[in-house]
């Protein structure tokens, strides 16, 4: 395989959307029609950067492969990226949900409703194929270029890990503009000659109702949804599914155990937009992460705790694959192909000249709330951060907590400078992939301080 178009052309995959089967032949006809429509707007698409903000999943499929056929370079735009952060006069923008004169507006019938002047759009020669935004969980979202080869190596690995067979049925919740949505909702089903269900459901209850009436072989979601499925006591609905996969954020060990004790294994994928897949595990069975076969470790094995530094053909061309990539995670190596993830180095702060591990504080609070207050919660319900040299606890817990009692107990287990000084009861803001929205956290903090 040399590119996404050849992957598409050599596959016998099928799409299902709202109980309707869409064959590859029908997709091909739609791609041809849209290709001609876009060529009618402008004959010059090769190496143009085209931002696509497409919410309809079928239309996303058609437009993506049409633009590949036109040899354009594609940017997948998430909901949380604001127009003013990427809109400029040098590139092309296509959407199905905006009323903006700068965008080509397209509908499900492949009708083009707005045609801006494209004559002066810039040509980009430096990178291949397409770009994805990072989640922005450690700061502002970054635009990461990906080559077909970055994706293809991961497709082969995922098929092997999960023993995926032809005609398996995929159902996924992550958005297609996210790396895991793109992988499991578009690229992997095509590579595996599978059926992918594009029908969208927007609540955990509607997802459960859907999977209970469908024969699904592989289900892909994020920790937030798996947590909700447990809270509404519906995890047994997943027993008939061969493989459950979690991505995009840490999968809590306590949640993995609950599923496992009910006879359900959830495989957690560790990686990022920049690196591609790195490792996988079922934490209820084994705390160690098993490396993907194509990943090589560049860290020193004789050190017990070290930053995870890797070489991988799945790493974005934005980075030097020969030098390697520092994931920013602290690990303990067990063997040459497995490790235990201890935390992120970015979750350390300096308070009173002392290095403070925010993840350790968070885990300690969760443990104390369970043992001393009989409150069971997952890590998603609590967020510890540092602001203005104060440790802050942001929590979304139904039960009332005696804060003074909690602080008194924490002082027995933590240095005084590590005990949170500010406690804010609030819904924890997250983006579409359930990662902490740091900008919204700052707003909550600033409002709380202003009202004190």
Short mmCIF file of C-alpha atoms in Angstrom, two decimals:
data_model
loop_
_atom_site.label_atom_id
_atom_site.label_comp_id
_atom_site.label_asym_id
_atom_site.label_seq_id
_atom_site.Cartn_x
_atom_site.Cartn_y
_atom_site.Cartn_z
CA UNK A 1 0.00 0.00 0.00
CA UNK A 2 1.31 3.44 -0.88
CA UNK A 3 -1.47 5.82 0.19
CA UNK A 4 -5.02 6.04 1.53
CA UNK A 5 -6.52 5.84 -1.94
CA UNK A 6 -4.81 2.52 -2.67
CA UNK A 7 -5.94 1.27 0.77
CA UNK A 8 -9.50 2.21 -0.16
CA UNK A 9 -9.32 0.66 -3.63
CA UNK A 10 -7.97 -2.71 -2.41
CA UNK A 11 -10.51 -3.12 0.40
CA UNK A 12 -13.88 -4.86 0.50
CA UNK A 13 -15.20 -2.91 3.46
CA UNK A 14 -18.82 -1.90 4.03
CA UNK A 15 -20.44 1.08 5.73
CA UNK A 16 -23.64 0.92 7.74
CA UNK A 17 -25.41 4.16 8.65
CA UNK A 18 -28.85 4.42 10.26
CA UNK A 19 -29.55 0.76 9.36
CA UNK A 20 -28.71 1.39 5.71
CA UNK A 21 -25.84 -0.46 4.03
CA UNK A 22 -23.64 1.73 1.85
CA UNK A 23 -21.49 -0.34 -0.47
CA UNK A 24 -18.02 0.53 -1.64
CA UNK A 25 -19.46 0.90 -5.16
CA UNK A 26 -21.91 3.54 -3.98
CA UNK A 27 -19.12 5.35 -2.14
CA UNK A 28 -17.04 5.26 -5.31
CA UNK A 29 -19.86 6.86 -7.28
CA UNK A 30 -20.22 9.60 -4.67
CA UNK A 31 -16.47 10.20 -4.62
CA UNK A 32 -16.43 10.51 -8.40
CA UNK A 33 -19.36 12.95 -8.36
CA UNK A 34 -17.82 15.10 -5.63
CA UNK A 35 -14.45 14.97 -7.39
CA UNK A 36 -16.05 16.44 -10.50
CA UNK A 37 -17.97 19.03 -8.47
CA UNK A 38 -14.82 20.25 -6.72
CA UNK A 39 -12.83 20.23 -9.95
CA UNK A 40 -15.60 22.42 -11.37
CA UNK A 41 -14.89 24.98 -8.65
CA UNK A 42 -11.13 24.93 -9.24
CA UNK A 43 -8.81 22.62 -11.19
CA UNK A 44 -5.97 23.40 -8.75
CA UNK A 45 -6.24 21.20 -5.66
CA UNK A 46 -2.87 19.44 -5.69
CA UNK A 47 -0.83 20.28 -2.57
CA UNK A 48 -3.42 22.79 -1.32
CA UNK A 49 -4.07 22.69 2.42
CA UNK A 50 -7.79 21.95 2.90
CA UNK A 51 -9.37 22.26 6.34
CA UNK A 52 -12.44 20.05 6.73
CA UNK A 53 -15.02 20.53 9.46
CA UNK A 54 -17.49 17.75 8.64
CA UNK A 55 -19.84 16.40 11.30
CA UNK A 56 -21.75 13.88 9.12
CA UNK A 57 -19.65 10.71 9.17
CA UNK A 58 -20.66 9.42 5.73
CA UNK A 59 -19.92 12.79 4.16
CA UNK A 60 -16.57 12.77 6.01
CA UNK A 61 -15.67 9.44 4.34
CA UNK A 62 -16.62 10.70 0.89
CA UNK A 63 -14.88 14.05 1.21
CA UNK A 64 -11.70 12.59 2.72
CA UNK A 65 -11.11 10.18 -0.17
CA UNK A 66 -12.19 12.75 -2.72
CA UNK A 67 -9.52 15.15 -1.46
CA UNK A 68 -6.93 12.35 -1.45
CA UNK A 69 -7.87 11.71 -5.10
CA UNK A 70 -7.42 15.43 -5.78
CA UNK A 71 -3.96 15.19 -4.11
CA UNK A 72 -4.85 17.87 -1.58
CA UNK A 73 -3.43 17.98 1.94
CA UNK A 74 -6.14 17.60 4.55
CA UNK A 75 -6.50 19.15 8.01
CA UNK A 76 -9.11 17.55 10.29
CA UNK A 77 -10.71 20.29 12.41
CA UNK A 78 -12.09 19.44 15.90
CA UNK A 79 -15.11 21.17 17.44
CA UNK A 80 -13.01 22.88 20.07
CA UNK A 81 -10.70 24.65 17.60
CA UNK A 82 -12.00 28.15 17.00
CA UNK A 83 -12.18 29.58 13.49
CA UNK A 84 -9.99 32.53 14.33
CA UNK A 85 -7.20 30.10 15.28
CA UNK A 86 -6.90 28.65 11.78
CA UNK A 87 -8.90 30.71 9.30
CA UNK A 88 -6.69 32.55 6.81
CA UNK A 89 -6.81 33.58 3.16
CA UNK A 90 -4.06 31.19 2.00
CA UNK A 91 -5.90 27.87 2.49
CA UNK A 92 -9.24 26.21 1.63
CA UNK A 93 -12.04 25.45 4.10
CA UNK A 94 -14.92 22.98 3.67
CA UNK A 95 -17.76 22.44 6.12
CA UNK A 96 -21.25 20.99 6.43
CA UNK A 97 -22.33 23.02 9.45
CA UNK A 98 -21.16 26.62 9.21
CA UNK A 99 -22.57 29.73 7.59
CA UNK A 100 -19.31 31.42 6.67
CA UNK A 101 -18.53 33.09 3.32
CA UNK A 102 -14.93 31.86 3.56
CA UNK A 103 -16.00 28.19 3.56
CA UNK A 104 -17.09 25.87 0.79
CA UNK A 105 -20.37 24.61 2.23
CA UNK A 106 -21.41 21.09 1.25
CA UNK A 107 -24.48 19.02 2.16
CA UNK A 108 -25.30 15.31 2.25
CA UNK A 109 -26.43 15.40 -1.38
CA UNK A 110 -22.92 16.60 -2.32
CA UNK A 111 -24.39 19.92 -3.33
CA UNK A 112 -22.02 22.86 -2.98
CA UNK A 113 -23.86 25.89 -1.61
CA UNK A 114 -21.08 28.44 -1.32
CA UNK A 115 -18.05 29.02 -3.54
CA UNK A 116 -15.41 31.49 -2.31
CA UNK A 117 -12.63 32.67 -4.61
CA UNK A 118 -9.88 30.01 -4.57
CA UNK A 119 -7.56 31.49 -7.16
CA UNK A 120 -4.88 32.73 -4.75
CA UNK A 121 -4.69 29.76 -2.36
CA UNK A 122 -1.20 28.71 -1.29
CA UNK A 123 0.52 25.49 -2.40
CA UNK A 124 2.24 23.41 0.32
CA UNK A 125 5.06 21.08 -0.66
CA UNK A 126 6.60 20.19 2.67
CA UNK A 127 4.40 17.41 4.11
CA UNK A 128 2.34 14.45 2.93
CA UNK A 129 -1.31 13.56 3.14
CA UNK A 130 -3.04 15.00 6.21
CA UNK A 131 -2.86 16.79 9.56
CA UNK A 132 -4.51 16.19 12.94
CA UNK A 133 -4.82 18.48 15.94
CA UNK A 134 -3.66 17.22 19.32
CA UNK A 135 -6.20 17.29 22.14
CA UNK A 136 -4.50 20.22 23.85
CA UNK A 137 -4.49 18.37 27.18
CA UNK A 138 -1.05 19.77 28.03
CA UNK A 139 -1.63 23.22 26.57
CA UNK A 140 -2.81 24.71 23.27
CA UNK A 141 -3.75 22.16 20.59
CA UNK A 142 -0.96 21.61 18.03
CA UNK A 143 -1.28 20.71 14.37
CA UNK A 144 0.55 17.43 13.64
CA UNK A 145 1.28 16.19 10.10
CA UNK A 146 0.86 12.45 9.48
CA UNK A 147 2.10 10.38 6.56
CA UNK A 148 0.26 7.33 5.28
CA UNK A 149 3.20 5.22 6.42
CA UNK A 150 2.71 6.48 10.01
CA UNK A 151 -0.85 5.14 9.97
CA UNK A 152 -0.25 1.97 7.94
CA UNK A 153 2.32 0.53 10.35
CA UNK A 154 -0.18 0.93 13.19
CA UNK A 155 -3.02 -0.67 11.21
CA UNK A 156 -0.98 -3.84 10.72
CA UNK A 157 -0.15 -3.94 14.43
CA UNK A 158 -3.73 -3.41 15.61
CA UNK A 159 -5.06 -6.13 13.31
CA UNK A 160 -2.52 -8.56 14.77
CA UNK A 161 -3.11 -7.58 18.42
CA UNK A 162 -6.89 -7.99 18.22
CA UNK A 163 -6.93 -10.89 15.73
CA UNK A 164 -9.35 -8.97 13.54
CA UNK A 165 -11.01 -11.01 10.81
CA UNK A 166 -12.69 -10.03 7.55
CA UNK A 167 -16.30 -8.90 7.92
CA UNK A 168 -16.01 -7.98 11.57
CA UNK A 169 -18.34 -5.17 12.62
CA UNK A 170 -16.81 -2.01 14.14
CA UNK A 171 -18.71 0.52 16.24
CA UNK A 172 -16.94 3.57 17.68
CA UNK A 173 -17.69 6.72 19.65
CA UNK A 174 -14.56 8.94 19.19
CA UNK A 175 -14.87 11.69 16.58
CA UNK A 176 -13.29 11.01 13.18
CA UNK A 177 -11.10 14.10 13.44
CA UNK A 178 -9.37 12.56 16.49
CA UNK A 179 -6.49 10.13 15.85
CA UNK A 180 -8.32 7.18 17.49
CA UNK A 181 -11.61 7.97 15.78
CA UNK A 182 -9.78 8.16 12.46
CA UNK A 183 -7.88 4.92 13.10
CA UNK A 184 -10.73 2.78 14.40
CA UNK A 185 -13.60 4.44 12.57
CA UNK A 186 -12.08 4.79 9.11
CA UNK A 187 -8.60 3.37 8.46
CA UNK A 188 -8.69 0.07 10.40
CA UNK A 189 -12.12 -1.15 9.14
CA UNK A 190 -10.99 -0.44 5.57
CA UNK A 191 -7.68 -2.23 6.10
CA UNK A 192 -9.45 -5.25 7.65
CA UNK A 193 -12.21 -5.54 5.00
CA UNK A 194 -14.71 -4.96 7.79
CA UNK A 195 -18.08 -3.31 8.30
CA UNK A 196 -18.02 -0.01 10.15
CA UNK A 197 -21.17 1.44 11.73
CA UNK A 198 -21.26 5.21 11.35
CA UNK A 199 -24.62 5.71 13.09
CA UNK A 200 -24.06 8.35 15.78
CA UNK A 201 -25.52 8.17 19.27
CA UNK A 202 -24.91 11.05 21.64
CA UNK A 203 -25.80 9.64 25.06
CA UNK A 204 -24.55 6.57 26.93
CA UNK A 205 -28.12 5.29 27.15
CA UNK A 206 -28.65 5.44 23.38
CA UNK A 207 -25.29 3.72 22.80
CA UNK A 208 -26.31 0.87 25.11
CA UNK A 209 -29.72 0.55 23.45
CA UNK A 210 -28.00 0.33 20.06
CA UNK A 211 -25.38 -2.29 20.94
CA UNK A 212 -28.01 -4.48 22.61
CA UNK A 213 -29.74 -4.96 19.25
CA UNK A 214 -26.66 -5.19 17.00
CA UNK A 215 -24.03 -7.88 16.45
CA UNK A 216 -20.81 -5.94 17.09
CA UNK A 217 -17.34 -7.49 17.12
CA UNK A 218 -15.21 -4.54 18.17
CA UNK A 219 -16.27 -1.51 20.21
CA UNK A 220 -14.05 1.57 20.63
CA UNK A 221 -14.74 4.32 23.13
CA UNK A 222 -13.18 6.58 25.76
CA UNK A 223 -12.89 6.14 29.55
CA UNK A 224 -15.68 8.63 30.25
CA UNK A 225 -18.26 6.49 28.47
CA UNK A 226 -17.04 3.26 30.07
CA UNK A 227 -17.37 4.95 33.45
CA UNK A 228 -20.95 6.05 32.71
CA UNK A 229 -21.88 2.55 31.47
CA UNK A 230 -20.79 1.23 34.85
CA UNK A 231 -22.66 3.91 36.79
CA UNK A 232 -25.92 3.15 34.98
CA UNK A 233 -25.30 -0.59 35.56
CA UNK A 234 -25.21 -1.55 31.88
CA UNK A 235 -21.78 -3.10 31.45
CA UNK A 236 -23.22 -6.60 30.94
CA UNK A 237 -24.56 -5.37 27.61
CA UNK A 238 -20.97 -5.59 26.32
CA UNK A 239 -20.48 -9.31 27.06
CA UNK A 240 -21.24 -10.49 23.49
CA UNK A 241 -18.61 -8.15 21.98
CA UNK A 242 -15.25 -9.78 21.14
CA UNK A 243 -13.03 -6.75 21.81
CA UNK A 244 -13.58 -3.58 23.82
CA UNK A 245 -10.97 -0.87 23.37
CA UNK A 246 -10.38 2.31 25.34
CA UNK A 247 -8.29 5.22 24.14
CA UNK A 248 -7.49 8.94 24.50
CA UNK A 249 -7.04 9.06 28.31
CA UNK A 250 -5.97 6.79 31.20
CA UNK A 251 -8.43 3.98 31.93
CA UNK A 252 -8.84 3.78 35.74
CA UNK A 253 -7.62 0.51 37.24
CA UNK A 254 -10.65 0.29 39.52
CA UNK A 255 -12.95 0.57 36.49
CA UNK A 256 -10.99 -2.09 34.59
CA UNK A 257 -11.43 -4.42 37.57
CA UNK A 258 -15.19 -3.88 37.66
CA UNK A 259 -15.50 -4.84 33.99
CA UNK A 260 -13.14 -7.80 34.40
CA UNK A 261 -15.04 -9.14 37.41
CA UNK A 262 -18.12 -9.16 35.19
CA UNK A 263 -16.33 -11.22 32.55
CA UNK A 264 -15.46 -8.28 30.27
CA UNK A 265 -11.94 -7.29 29.20
CA UNK A 266 -11.26 -3.70 28.15
CA UNK A 267 -7.97 -3.22 26.30
CA UNK A 268 -6.35 0.15 26.84
CA UNK A 269 -4.25 1.70 24.06
CA UNK A 270 -1.39 4.01 25.03
CA UNK A 271 -0.15 6.54 22.48
CA UNK A 272 -0.78 9.99 21.09
CA UNK A 273 -1.36 11.93 17.90
CA UNK A 274 2.36 12.63 17.70
CA UNK A 275 3.59 9.09 18.37
CA UNK A 276 0.84 6.80 17.12
CA UNK A 277 0.23 3.67 19.19
CA UNK A 278 2.97 2.74 21.65
CA UNK A 279 1.66 -0.02 23.93
CA UNK A 280 -1.46 -1.80 25.21
CA UNK A 281 -2.71 -3.67 28.26
CA UNK A 282 -5.72 -4.91 30.21
CA UNK A 283 -4.85 -3.36 33.57
CA UNK A 284 -7.12 -5.64 35.59
CA UNK A 285 -4.98 -8.57 34.40
CA UNK A 286 -1.53 -7.00 34.23
CA UNK A 287 -0.30 -3.53 35.24
CA UNK A 288 2.51 -3.73 32.69
CA UNK A 289 2.20 -2.14 29.24
CA UNK A 290 3.27 -4.35 26.34
CA UNK A 291 5.02 -2.42 23.56
CA UNK A 292 3.82 -2.51 19.98
CA UNK A 293 6.29 -4.62 18.01
CA UNK A 294 7.53 -1.67 15.93
CA UNK A 295 8.40 0.52 18.95
CA UNK A 296 11.98 0.64 20.17
CA UNK A 297 12.99 2.04 23.55
CA UNK A 298 15.82 4.58 23.67
CA UNK A 299 15.75 5.09 27.44
CA UNK A 300 18.32 3.49 29.77
CA UNK A 301 17.08 0.15 31.12
CA UNK A 302 19.45 0.21 34.10
CA UNK A 303 17.55 3.15 35.60
CA UNK A 304 14.53 2.20 37.68
CA UNK A 305 12.44 5.31 36.94
CA UNK A 306 13.08 7.12 33.68
CA UNK A 307 11.33 9.17 31.03
CA UNK A 308 10.00 7.02 28.21
CA UNK A 309 11.98 7.84 25.10
CA UNK A 310 11.06 5.90 21.95
CA UNK A 311 11.82 5.34 18.29
CA UNK A 312 8.90 4.36 16.07
CA UNK A 313 7.88 4.53 12.40
CA UNK A 314 4.46 5.72 13.62
CA UNK A 315 5.91 8.98 14.98
CA UNK A 316 4.81 12.04 13.02
CA UNK A 317 7.24 13.35 10.42
CA UNK A 318 7.15 16.58 12.45
CA UNK A 319 9.68 14.86 14.72
CA UNK A 320 13.05 13.23 13.98
CA UNK A 321 12.33 9.50 14.03
CA UNK A 322 16.05 8.71 14.22
CA UNK A 323 16.62 10.77 17.35
CA UNK A 324 13.38 9.54 18.90
CA UNK A 325 10.53 11.05 20.86
CA UNK A 326 10.29 11.84 24.57
CA UNK A 327 6.72 10.94 25.59
CA UNK A 328 6.95 12.96 28.80
CA UNK A 329 5.89 9.90 30.84
CA UNK A 330 7.83 8.40 33.74
CA UNK A 331 8.10 4.61 33.56
CA UNK A 332 9.68 1.64 35.28
CA UNK A 333 11.00 -0.96 32.84
CA UNK A 334 10.21 -4.60 33.54
CA UNK A 335 11.55 -6.32 30.42
CA UNK A 336 12.72 -5.17 27.00
CA UNK A 337 9.17 -4.98 25.75
CA UNK A 338 7.10 -3.97 28.78
CA UNK A 339 6.95 -1.24 31.39
CA UNK A 340 4.85 0.20 34.21
CA UNK A 341 3.62 3.74 33.71
CA UNK A 342 4.29 5.80 36.84
CA UNK A 343 3.01 9.20 35.74
CA UNK A 344 3.77 12.24 33.63
CA UNK A 345 6.68 14.54 34.31
CA UNK A 346 4.38 17.41 33.30
CA UNK A 347 2.26 16.69 36.38
CA UNK A 348 4.97 17.96 38.74
CA UNK A 349 4.96 21.48 40.17
CA UNK A 350 7.24 23.52 42.41
CA UNK A 351 5.69 24.72 45.69
CA UNK A 352 7.86 26.55 48.24
CA UNK A 353 10.90 25.33 46.32
CA UNK A 354 9.77 21.70 46.65
CA UNK A 355 8.88 19.35 43.77
CA UNK A 356 5.25 18.24 44.12
CA UNK A 357 3.76 15.22 42.31
CA UNK A 358 0.17 16.23 41.47
CA UNK A 359 -0.80 12.70 40.41
CA UNK A 360 0.37 11.33 43.76
CA UNK A 361 -1.74 13.90 45.61
CA UNK A 362 -4.77 13.03 43.49
CA UNK A 363 -4.39 9.28 44.09
CA UNK A 364 -3.90 9.84 47.81
CA UNK A 365 -7.08 11.91 48.06
CA UNK A 366 -9.05 9.24 46.18
CA UNK A 367 -7.74 6.61 48.62
CA UNK A 368 -8.61 8.71 51.69
CA UNK A 369 -12.10 9.53 50.44
CA UNK A 370 -12.71 5.82 50.01
CA UNK A 371 -11.32 4.69 53.36
CA UNK A 372 -12.26 7.60 55.62
CA UNK A 373 -15.40 9.00 53.97
CA UNK A 374 -16.82 5.88 52.24
CA UNK A 375 -16.91 7.81 48.98
CA UNK A 376 -15.92 5.83 45.90
CA UNK A 377 -14.93 7.86 42.89
CA UNK A 378 -12.89 7.51 39.74
CA UNK A 379 -10.00 9.75 38.76
CA UNK A 380 -12.32 11.50 36.28
CA UNK A 381 -14.26 12.96 39.23
CA UNK A 382 -11.27 14.83 40.64
CA UNK A 383 -8.58 17.12 39.28
CA UNK A 384 -5.57 18.43 41.19
CA UNK A 385 -3.63 21.36 39.77
CA UNK A 386 -1.31 24.17 40.82
CA UNK A 387 -2.23 27.83 40.45
CA UNK A 388 -0.56 30.88 41.94
CA UNK A 389 1.64 28.57 44.04
CA UNK A 390 -1.42 26.93 45.56
CA UNK A 391 -2.50 23.29 45.18
CA UNK A 392 -6.12 23.31 44.07
CA UNK A 393 -8.64 20.48 44.25
CA UNK A 394 -11.43 20.65 41.66
CA UNK A 395 -14.02 17.96 42.32
CA UNK A 396 -17.35 16.80 40.97
CA UNK A 397 -18.76 14.66 43.78
CA UNK A 398 -22.42 14.40 44.78
CA UNK A 399 -21.64 13.77 48.44
CA UNK A 400 -20.79 16.66 50.75
CA UNK A 401 -17.22 16.50 52.02
CA UNK A 402 -16.01 17.85 55.33
CA UNK A 403 -13.09 19.82 53.90
CA UNK A 404 -11.47 20.53 57.26
CA UNK A 405 -11.51 16.84 58.13
CA UNK A 406 -10.05 15.97 54.74
CA UNK A 407 -7.25 18.53 55.16
CA UNK A 408 -6.52 17.22 58.67
CA UNK A 409 -6.15 13.63 57.37
CA UNK A 410 -4.10 14.72 54.36
CA UNK A 411 -1.58 16.44 56.63
CA UNK A 412 -0.83 13.03 58.15
CA UNK A 413 0.06 11.61 54.74
CA UNK A 414 1.49 14.56 52.81
CA UNK A 415 3.94 17.39 53.45
CA UNK A 416 2.06 20.55 54.40
CA UNK A 417 3.00 22.26 51.11
CA UNK A 418 1.37 19.36 49.17
CA UNK A 419 -2.01 19.63 50.90
CA UNK A 420 -4.55 21.47 48.73
CA UNK A 421 -5.35 24.96 50.00
CA UNK A 422 -8.25 25.68 47.65
CA UNK A 423 -11.22 23.35 47.15
CA UNK A 424 -13.67 24.03 44.33
CA UNK A 425 -16.79 21.93 43.84
CA UNK A 426 -17.60 22.16 40.15
CA UNK A 427 -18.17 20.10 37.05
CA UNK A 428 -14.74 19.35 35.60
CA UNK A 429 -14.55 20.85 32.10
CA UNK A 430 -13.45 18.45 29.37
CA UNK A 431 -13.11 18.53 25.62
CA UNK A 432 -14.78 16.10 23.20
CA UNK A 433 -12.21 13.41 23.99
CA UNK A 434 -12.84 13.78 27.74
CA UNK A 435 -9.47 15.39 28.41
CA UNK A 436 -9.19 18.27 30.88
CA UNK A 437 -9.86 21.65 29.26
CA UNK A 438 -7.13 23.70 30.93
CA UNK A 439 -8.45 27.06 29.72
CA UNK A 440 -11.89 26.38 31.21
CA UNK A 441 -10.27 25.22 34.45
CA UNK A 442 -8.51 28.59 34.66
CA UNK A 443 -11.84 30.37 34.19
CA UNK A 444 -13.42 28.36 37.01
CA UNK A 445 -10.48 29.11 39.28
CA UNK A 446 -10.46 32.83 38.49
CA UNK A 447 -14.20 33.12 39.07
CA UNK A 448 -13.89 31.27 42.40
CA UNK A 449 -11.07 33.57 43.55
CA UNK A 450 -12.96 36.70 42.50
CA UNK A 451 -16.01 35.61 44.54
CA UNK A 452 -14.10 34.85 47.75
#
